[in-house]
Coordinates of C-alpha atoms and ligand atoms in Angstrom, one line a residue:
X1 CA -0.1 -0.2 -0.3
X2 CA 1.2 3.5 -0.8
X3 CA 2.0 5.9 1.9
X4 CA 1.3 9.8 1.4
X5 CA 2.5 12.4 2.8
X6 CA 0.1 15.9 2.5
X7 CA 2.8 18.8 3.2
X8 CA 1.3 22.2 4.3
X9 CA 3.5 25.1 4.8
X10 CA 2.5 27.4 7.1
X11 CA 3.5 31.3 8.0
X12 CA 2.3 33.1 10.2
X13 CA -1.0 30.7 9.9
X14 CA -3.0 30.0 14.1
X15 CA -6.3 31.1 13.0
X16 CA -6.4 28.3 10.3
X17 CA -4.2 26.1 11.4
X18 CA -6.3 23.5 13.6
X19 CA -9.5 23.3 10.5
X20 CA -6.4 22.6 8.1
X21 CA -5.4 19.5 10.0
X22 CA -9.4 18.6 11.0
X23 CA -10.4 18.6 7.2
X24 CA -6.9 17.1 6.1
X25 CA -7.3 14.4 8.3
X26 CA -10.4 13.2 7.5
X27 CA -9.3 13.1 3.6
X28 CA -6.6 10.6 4.5
X29 CA -9.2 9.1 7.4
X30 CA -11.4 8.1 4.2
X31 CA -8.7 7.7 1.7
X32 CA -7.1 4.4 4.8
X33 CA -10.6 3.0 4.7
X34 CA -11.3 2.9 1.6
X35 CA -8.0 0.8 0.7
X36 CA -6.4 3.7 -1.5
X37 CA -3.6 4.6 0.6
X38 CA -1.1 2.8 3.5
X39 CA -2.2 3.2 7.5
X40 CA 0.0 5.7 8.8
X41 CA 0.1 7.9 5.4
X42 CA 0.6 11.4 7.5
X43 CA 0.7 15.1 7.3
X44 CA 3.5 17.2 7.8
X45 CA 3.0 20.9 8.3
X46 CA 5.9 23.4 7.9
X47 CA 6.4 26.3 10.0
X48 CA 7.7 28.5 8.2
X49 CA 9.6 30.6 10.9
X50 CA 5.7 32.0 12.4
X51 CA 6.1 34.8 14.3
X52 CA 3.0 33.6 15.8
X53 CA 1.4 30.5 18.1
X54 CA 1.6 28.0 14.6
X55 CA 4.2 26.0 16.1
X56 CA 2.3 25.2 19.0
X57 CA -0.3 24.5 17.3
X58 CA 1.0 22.2 15.4
X59 CA 3.4 20.3 18.2
X60 CA -0.5 20.4 19.8
X61 CA -1.7 18.4 16.9
X62 CA 1.3 15.7 17.3
X63 CA 0.5 15.2 20.6
X64 CA -2.6 14.3 20.1
X65 CA -3.1 12.9 16.4
X66 CA -0.3 9.9 15.5
X67 CA -1.5 11.1 12.3
X68 CA 0.0 15.0 12.2
X69 CA 4.3 15.6 11.6
X70 CA 5.9 19.0 12.2
X71 CA 8.9 20.7 10.4
X72 CA 10.4 23.2 11.9
X73 CA 12.8 25.9 9.8
X74 CA 14.3 28.1 11.4
X75 CA 13.4 31.2 10.2
X76 CA 11.1 32.3 7.3
X77 CA 11.9 31.4 4.3
X78 CA 9.6 32.0 1.7
X79 CA 6.6 30.0 0.2
X80 CA 8.8 28.1 -1.9
X81 CA 11.5 27.1 0.2
X82 CA 9.4 25.9 2.5
X83 CA 7.5 24.0 0.3
X84 CA 10.7 22.2 -0.9
X85 CA 12.2 21.8 3.1
X86 CA 9.0 19.4 2.6
X87 CA 8.7 17.7 -0.2
X88 CA 12.9 16.6 0.4
X89 CA 12.3 16.1 4.4
X90 CA 9.1 14.1 3.1
X91 CA 10.5 12.5 0.1
X92 CA 12.1 9.7 1.9
X93 CA 9.2 8.7 5.0
X94 CA 6.4 8.5 2.2
X95 CA 5.9 6.9 -2.2
X96 CA 3.7 10.0 -2.9
X97 CA 2.7 13.2 -1.8
X98 CA 0.7 16.1 -2.2
X99 CA 1.4 19.5 -1.8
X100 CA -1.6 21.6 -0.3
X101 CA -1.8 25.7 0.9
X102 CA -3.1 25.8 4.7
X103 CA -6.1 28.2 3.9
X104 CA -8.3 25.5 2.6
X105 CA -8.3 27.4 -0.6
X106 CA -8.1 24.8 -2.5
X107 CA -10.7 21.9 -2.9
X108 CA -9.2 19.2 -0.5
X109 CA -12.0 17.0 -1.8
X110 CA -9.1 16.5 -5.8
X111 CA -7.2 14.4 -3.5
X112 CA -8.6 11.6 -4.0
X113 CA -8.6 12.3 -7.6
X114 CA -5.5 13.0 -7.6
X115 CA -4.5 9.4 -5.9
X116 CA -6.4 7.5 -8.4
X117 CA -4.5 8.7 -11.5
X118 CA -1.3 8.0 -8.9
X119 CA -2.5 4.2 -8.6
X120 CA -2.7 4.8 -12.6
X121 CA 0.7 5.5 -13.0
X122 CA 1.0 9.1 -13.1
X123 CA 4.5 10.8 -11.9
X124 CA 2.5 13.9 -11.4
X125 CA -0.6 15.3 -11.2
X126 CA -2.1 19.4 -12.0
X127 CA -5.1 21.2 -9.0
X128 CA -5.5 23.7 -11.3
X129 CA -8.5 26.1 -11.0
X130 CA -11.6 25.7 -13.6
X131 CA -12.7 29.6 -13.0
X132 CA -11.3 32.3 -11.5
X133 CA -15.3 34.1 -10.6
X134 CA -14.4 33.6 -7.2
X135 CA -11.3 36.4 -7.2
X136 CA -10.8 40.2 -7.9
X137 CA -10.4 41.6 -11.2
X138 CA -6.9 42.9 -10.1
X139 CA -6.0 39.8 -9.2
X140 CA -7.5 38.0 -12.1
X141 CA -6.1 39.7 -14.7
X142 CA -3.4 40.2 -13.6
X143 CA -1.7 36.2 -12.8
X144 CA -3.9 35.6 -16.3
X145 CA -1.8 38.4 -17.5
X146 CA 1.4 36.7 -15.8
X147 CA 0.6 33.2 -17.5
X148 CA 0.4 35.2 -20.8
X149 CA 3.7 36.6 -20.2
X150 CA 5.8 33.3 -19.0
X151 CA 4.2 31.2 -21.3
X152 CA 6.0 34.2 -24.2
X153 CA 9.0 34.3 -22.8
X154 CA 9.9 30.3 -23.0
X155 CA 9.2 29.3 -19.4
X156 CA 6.5 26.4 -19.5
X157 CA 3.9 27.1 -17.0
X158 CA 0.5 24.6 -16.3
X159 CA -2.0 28.2 -17.0
X160 CA -4.5 28.5 -12.9
X161 CA -1.6 26.1 -11.7
X162 CA -0.7 27.2 -7.9
X163 CA 1.1 25.0 -5.9
X164 CA -1.3 22.4 -4.8
X165 CA -0.3 19.0 -6.5
X166 CA 0.7 15.4 -6.0
X167 CA 4.3 14.1 -7.0
X168 CA 5.2 10.5 -6.4
X169 CA 8.6 9.7 -4.4
X170 CA 10.6 9.6 -7.6
X171 CA 9.6 12.6 -9.2
X172 CA 10.3 14.0 -5.4
X173 CA 14.1 13.0 -5.6
X174 CA 14.3 14.2 -9.8
X175 CA 13.5 17.7 -7.6
X176 CA 15.5 17.3 -5.5
X177 CA 18.5 17.4 -7.7
X178 CA 17.5 20.7 -9.4
X179 CA 20.4 22.3 -7.2
X180 CA 18.9 26.3 -8.0
X181 CA 18.4 28.6 -5.4
X182 CA 16.1 31.0 -6.7
X183 CA 12.5 28.5 -6.6
X184 CA 9.5 28.4 -8.5
X185 CA 8.3 25.1 -8.9
X186 CA 5.7 25.9 -11.2
X187 CA 8.3 26.1 -13.1
X188 CA 10.3 23.4 -13.0
X189 CA 7.8 21.1 -12.0
X190 CA 7.2 20.8 -15.2
X191 CA 11.4 19.4 -16.7
X192 CA 10.6 16.4 -14.6
X193 CA 9.0 15.1 -17.9
X194 CA 7.9 12.0 -16.3
X195 CA 3.9 11.2 -17.3
X196 CA 1.6 13.8 -15.7
X197 CA -2.6 14.6 -15.4
X198 CA -4.5 17.3 -14.7
X199 CA -7.7 17.2 -12.0
X200 CA -10.3 20.3 -11.5
X201 CA -11.1 21.8 -8.6
X202 CA -13.1 25.6 -7.8
X203 CA -11.2 27.7 -5.6
X204 CA -12.7 29.3 -2.7
X205 CA -11.8 31.9 -0.4
X206 CA -9.3 32.1 2.4
X207 CA -10.7 29.9 5.4
X208 CA -9.8 31.9 7.3
X209 CA -7.1 34.8 8.7
X210 CA -6.2 37.1 5.4
X211 CA -2.9 36.2 2.6
X212 CA 0.0 36.1 3.0
X213 CA 1.0 36.9 -0.5
X214 CA 0.8 41.2 -0.8
X215 CA 1.2 42.3 -3.7
X216 CA 4.9 43.2 -3.5
X217 CA 5.8 39.6 -2.4
X218 CA 3.4 38.1 -6.1
X219 CA 5.5 40.9 -7.8
X220 CA 9.0 39.0 -7.0
X221 CA 7.3 35.7 -7.2
X222 CA 7.1 36.7 -10.8
X223 CA 10.2 38.1 -11.7
X224 CA 12.1 35.7 -9.6
X225 CA 9.9 32.8 -12.0
X226 CA 10.9 34.6 -15.0
X227 CA 14.8 35.6 -14.4
X228 CA 14.7 32.0 -13.1
X229 CA 13.6 30.4 -16.3
X230 CA 14.7 32.5 -18.7
X231 CA 17.3 35.2 -20.6
X232 CA 14.8 36.0 -23.4
X233 CA 14.9 39.5 -22.1
X234 CA 18.7 40.2 -22.1
X235 CA 18.4 38.8 -25.8
X236 CA 15.4 41.9 -26.3
X237 CA 17.5 44.9 -24.5
X238 CA 20.3 43.3 -28.3
X239 CA 17.1 43.9 -30.2
X240 CA 16.4 46.4 -29.1
X241 CA 19.6 48.1 -29.4
X242 CA 20.4 46.9 -32.1
X243 CA 16.9 48.3 -33.5
X244 CA 18.1 51.8 -31.9
X245 CA 21.3 52.3 -33.7
X246 CA 19.9 50.6 -37.5
X247 CA 17.3 53.9 -36.7
X248 CA 20.0 56.6 -35.6
X249 CA 22.2 54.9 -38.6
X250 CA 18.8 55.8 -41.1
X251 CA 18.3 58.9 -39.7
X252 CA 21.4 60.7 -40.5
X253 CA 21.0 59.4 -44.1
X254 CA 17.5 61.2 -43.9
X255 CA 19.5 64.4 -42.6
X256 CA 22.0 64.4 -45.0
X257 CA 19.6 64.3 -47.8
X258 CA 17.5 67.1 -46.0
X259 CA 20.7 69.4 -45.5
X260 CA 20.8 68.9 -49.4
X261 CA 17.5 70.0 -49.7
X262 CA 17.8 73.1 -47.7
X263 CA 13.9 72.6 -45.1
X264 CA 16.5 71.2 -41.9
X265 CA 16.3 72.9 -38.4
X266 CA 20.8 74.0 -38.0
X267 CA 21.6 72.0 -34.7
X268 CA 19.3 70.5 -33.9
X269 CA 19.0 66.6 -36.1
X270 CA 23.1 65.7 -35.5
X271 CA 22.4 66.3 -31.6
X272 CA 19.6 64.8 -30.8
X273 CA 20.9 62.0 -33.5
X274 CA 24.4 61.8 -31.5
X275 CA 22.5 61.2 -28.3
X276 CA 20.3 57.7 -30.2
X277 CA 23.2 56.4 -31.9
X278 CA 25.2 56.2 -28.4
X279 CA 22.6 55.5 -25.8
X280 CA 21.5 52.5 -28.9
X281 CA 25.2 51.6 -28.4
X282 CA 25.5 51.5 -24.9
X283 CA 21.9 48.7 -25.2
X284 CA 23.9 47.0 -27.2
X285 CA 26.7 46.8 -25.1
X286 CA 24.5 45.7 -22.1
X287 CA 22.3 43.2 -23.6
X288 CA 26.1 42.1 -24.7
X289 CA 27.5 42.0 -22.4
X290 CA 23.9 40.6 -20.2
X291 CA 24.5 38.4 -22.9
X292 CA 27.7 36.0 -21.1
X293 CA 26.6 37.5 -17.4
X294 CA 22.8 34.5 -18.6
X295 CA 25.3 31.7 -19.9
X296 CA 27.4 31.9 -16.3
X297 CA 24.3 31.8 -14.7
X298 CA 22.9 29.5 -15.9
X299 CA 26.0 27.8 -15.8
X300 CA 26.3 27.8 -12.4
X301 CA 22.7 26.2 -11.5
X302 CA 24.4 23.1 -11.6
X303 CA 21.0 21.7 -13.0
X304 CA 21.1 17.8 -14.0
X305 CA 21.5 17.3 -17.8
X306 CA 18.7 14.1 -18.1
X307 CA 16.7 12.8 -15.8
X308 CA 16.4 8.3 -15.0
X309 CA 13.5 6.6 -16.2
X310 CA 14.6 3.6 -15.5
X311 CA 16.8 1.6 -14.3
X312 CA 17.3 -1.9 -15.4
Ligands
UDP401 N1 3.7 30.8 3.3 C1 4.8 30.4 3.9 N2 5.2 31.6 3.1 C2 5.5 32.7 3.7 C3 4.9 33.0 2.5 C4 2.7 32.2 2.9 O1 4.8 28.9 3.9 O2 6.0 33.1 3.5 C5 2.7 29.2 2.7 C6 1.2 30.3 2.9 O3 0.3 29.7 5.0 C7 0.0 29.2 2.7 C8 0.9 29.0 1.0 O4 2.1 29.8 1.8 O5 -0.3 28.0 3.3 C9 0.4 30.6 0.3 O6 0.0 31.6 0.9 P1 -1.2 32.7 1.0 O7 -2.5 31.5 1.0 O8 -1.0 33.5 2.0 O9 -1.4 33.2 -0.2 P2 -2.9 33.6 -1.5 O10 -3.1 32.0 -1.7 O11 -3.0 35.0 -1.2 O12 -2.1 33.8 -3.3
MG402 MG1 -4.1 31.3 -0.5

């Protein structure tokens, strides 16, 4: 029987922790009863340096219920790092993991469907939001813009999927070999390459407490997602510099011609053109240097060059 670990990153979640624990224990009980997972399956709460009573509550839950385990991180390292810590810790203790936020916005009832797909042989199952009706107009449009922009930058992500997903033990093991320090799990998991599937659900409001992702953190996550996965922006700068240089040379030719046809403004053209030209050359140069930095950057990550699917 497969042992399931539900990994839950928590940052200042005292208001919702006990409810989350109860809800997830019920899910485990149901799946154990149906014979879909092993009886010693568990929930791993990862305390991401909370400043409130979150850790005390995790300790209390652990003392009371054998199914609850806890991982305490030293200081706040952010959602992505906390989730990774949880997954890598759970990896050695289970056969399959499900990651979910503490706030119960994601529908716990589709975990069963995820486990079913795992039994059908899928290594990664994405939880995908079927709609964003509950989101504010602002959140919805920025999120959609973000996914579009990511694909424009050549980063493969699953549309409307956050960090609610099932990963088999071997998928997590492969993931552990991605040693980069700027984590963006949504972009990294599709690189693992094992067979995937999706389940769909309606996302709810937070069960309690408020969002730990203010606009600033959201923007940081988006920027990190792009710059950790693509060096296209550097190429765009180079192209821009190149176009400006071409443009200013063309304008210089035009200025020369109009000089001889007598309707030119004296002085202005040469001044503005030299500014354009120097600006273009600078951008081109920065872009060129950037290309090299981009290369070094991609190298320094030490990403694995391949993933082994099977060994006989
Ligand atoms: N979280 C975390 N560390 C942080 C910020 C958030 O572990 O620095 C956790 C948080 O406790 C929650 C999950 O990440 O379980 C997602 O955060 P939240 O629900 O606040 O984000 P939103 O759904 O509003 O985007
Ligand atoms: Mg949330």
